[in-house]
Amino acid sequence: MSGSNTKALISLFLVSVLWGCNYPVSSYLLQGFSPVFLSTVRICFTSLFLIIVAVVHKGMKRPTTSEWKYLVGVGIFGTLLNQTFYFTGLHHTTPANASLIIAMSPIATILLERIIFKVKFTMKKASGAIISFIGVFSIIGVANGSFGISWGDFNILIAMLCLSISLLFIRGLAKTMPSFVITIYATVLGSVLMIPAAGVERIVSGTVVSHSLFMWILLICAGVLAQGVAGFWWNGGVAKVGAGTASMFMNIQPFVAILASHFILGNHIMLTQIIGGMLVLLGVFIANMPTVKPIMSTGANKSA
């Protein structure tokens, strides 16, 4: 393995750990900020960082009319709705549950591709989807010995579906735009869309703003590092080792979130979360497992 590939793999691992820790950090920040306000300020700091990167890079292409349509879709589903439901849900559930539900996004994307684009649904993908659904049900379907789903978990489910829908728009954009350009435009557009949402929150339920300097520093670091810098590290790693190898590192995040939540927030690690998480990740792995093509026999291998 070359030195550059080793460096890329280390970067992907560190990003996955950072993103896993981001769940309990976000949950901690919700102790001092209201959900939509927190999401809005955080994404605005991320956008500011990305704008600086764009100015320094000087290689941003202007989107076409059709590309803007895709970008608006990413901004609405990937930022506005995803972030609103995510932080609202995280305010009422555990970071561990949130990370495990979000981990099911690749399965939801496969299902949406089947419904919207009529993409062939193979037995492998069907098996993976069923296993993942069983995993999610074991995490959120049973509470205190009875069947049910909490308000927080329901919001995280909606956030996961919105994220999956945004991935469909991103796949359309990826045919004509580099990933880092998509990230910059979509994030900045999403932050603009979040500002009215924060205003609605203020009118409906009121805005909670922490006066702690530490909380604000943590918020800025989460926006710039976890969403800005880490995104570029991830894209660089994907470019080096490929999307298939990089996607395997996504499976690290839920278990990092569970451990980090235990040490940062004091949350108990539940057996249902471990079992459900393993099922979710197993389902995702099976559904995305590459198909092995049979090796054609040649004349030299035939018996006389």
GROMACS .gro file of N, CA, C and O in nm, residues 22 40 60 97 105 122 151 246-247 251 260 285:
model
   48
   22ASN      N    1  -1.937   1.393   1.703
   22ASN     CA    2  -2.021   1.509   1.677
   22ASN      C    3  -2.163   1.492   1.732
   22ASN      O    4  -2.229   1.590   1.767
   40THR      N    5  -2.891   2.670   1.274
   40THR     CA    6  -2.871   2.785   1.185
   40THR      C    7  -2.735   2.849   1.206
   40THR      O    8  -2.661   2.874   1.110
   60MET      N    9  -1.424   2.810  -0.862
   60MET     CA   10  -1.566   2.781  -0.854
   60MET      C   11  -1.636   2.809  -0.987
   60MET      O   12  -1.625   2.920  -1.040
   97ASN      N   13  -2.894   0.656   1.959
   97ASN     CA   14  -3.009   0.625   1.874
   97ASN      C   15  -3.004   0.705   1.744
   97ASN      O   16  -3.029   0.652   1.635
  105SER      N   17  -2.933   0.552   0.632
  105SER     CA   18  -2.957   0.635   0.515
  105SER      C   19  -2.925   0.566   0.382
  105SER      O   20  -3.001   0.581   0.286
  122THR      N   21  -3.229  -0.578  -0.634
  122THR     CA   22  -3.178  -0.716  -0.632
  122THR      C   23  -3.211  -0.784  -0.499
  122THR      O   24  -3.248  -0.719  -0.400
  151TRP      N   25  -4.082   1.060   2.029
  151TRP     CA   26  -4.091   1.178   1.942
  151TRP      C   27  -3.954   1.212   1.884
  151TRP      O   28  -3.942   1.249   1.768
  246ALA      N   29  -1.417   0.393   0.116
  246ALA     CA   30  -1.449   0.501   0.210
  246ALA      C   31  -1.580   0.474   0.282
  246ALA      O   32  -1.594   0.505   0.402
  247SER      N   33  -1.679   0.417   0.212
  247SER     CA   34  -1.810   0.394   0.273
  247SER      C   35  -1.802   0.300   0.393
  247SER      O   36  -1.883   0.308   0.485
  251ASN      N   37  -1.930   0.305   0.885
  251ASN     CA   38  -1.982   0.214   0.985
  251ASN      C   39  -1.920   0.235   1.124
  251ASN      O   40  -1.971   0.183   1.223
  260ALA      N   41  -1.870   0.767   2.285
  260ALA     CA   42  -1.851   0.908   2.319
  260ALA      C   43  -1.966   0.959   2.405
  260ALA      O   44  -1.945   1.038   2.498
  285PHE      N   45  -2.398  -0.315   0.475
  285PHE     CA   46  -2.284  -0.382   0.411
  285PHE      C   47  -2.332  -0.480   0.304
  285PHE      O   48  -2.278  -0.483   0.193
   0.00000   0.00000   0.00000
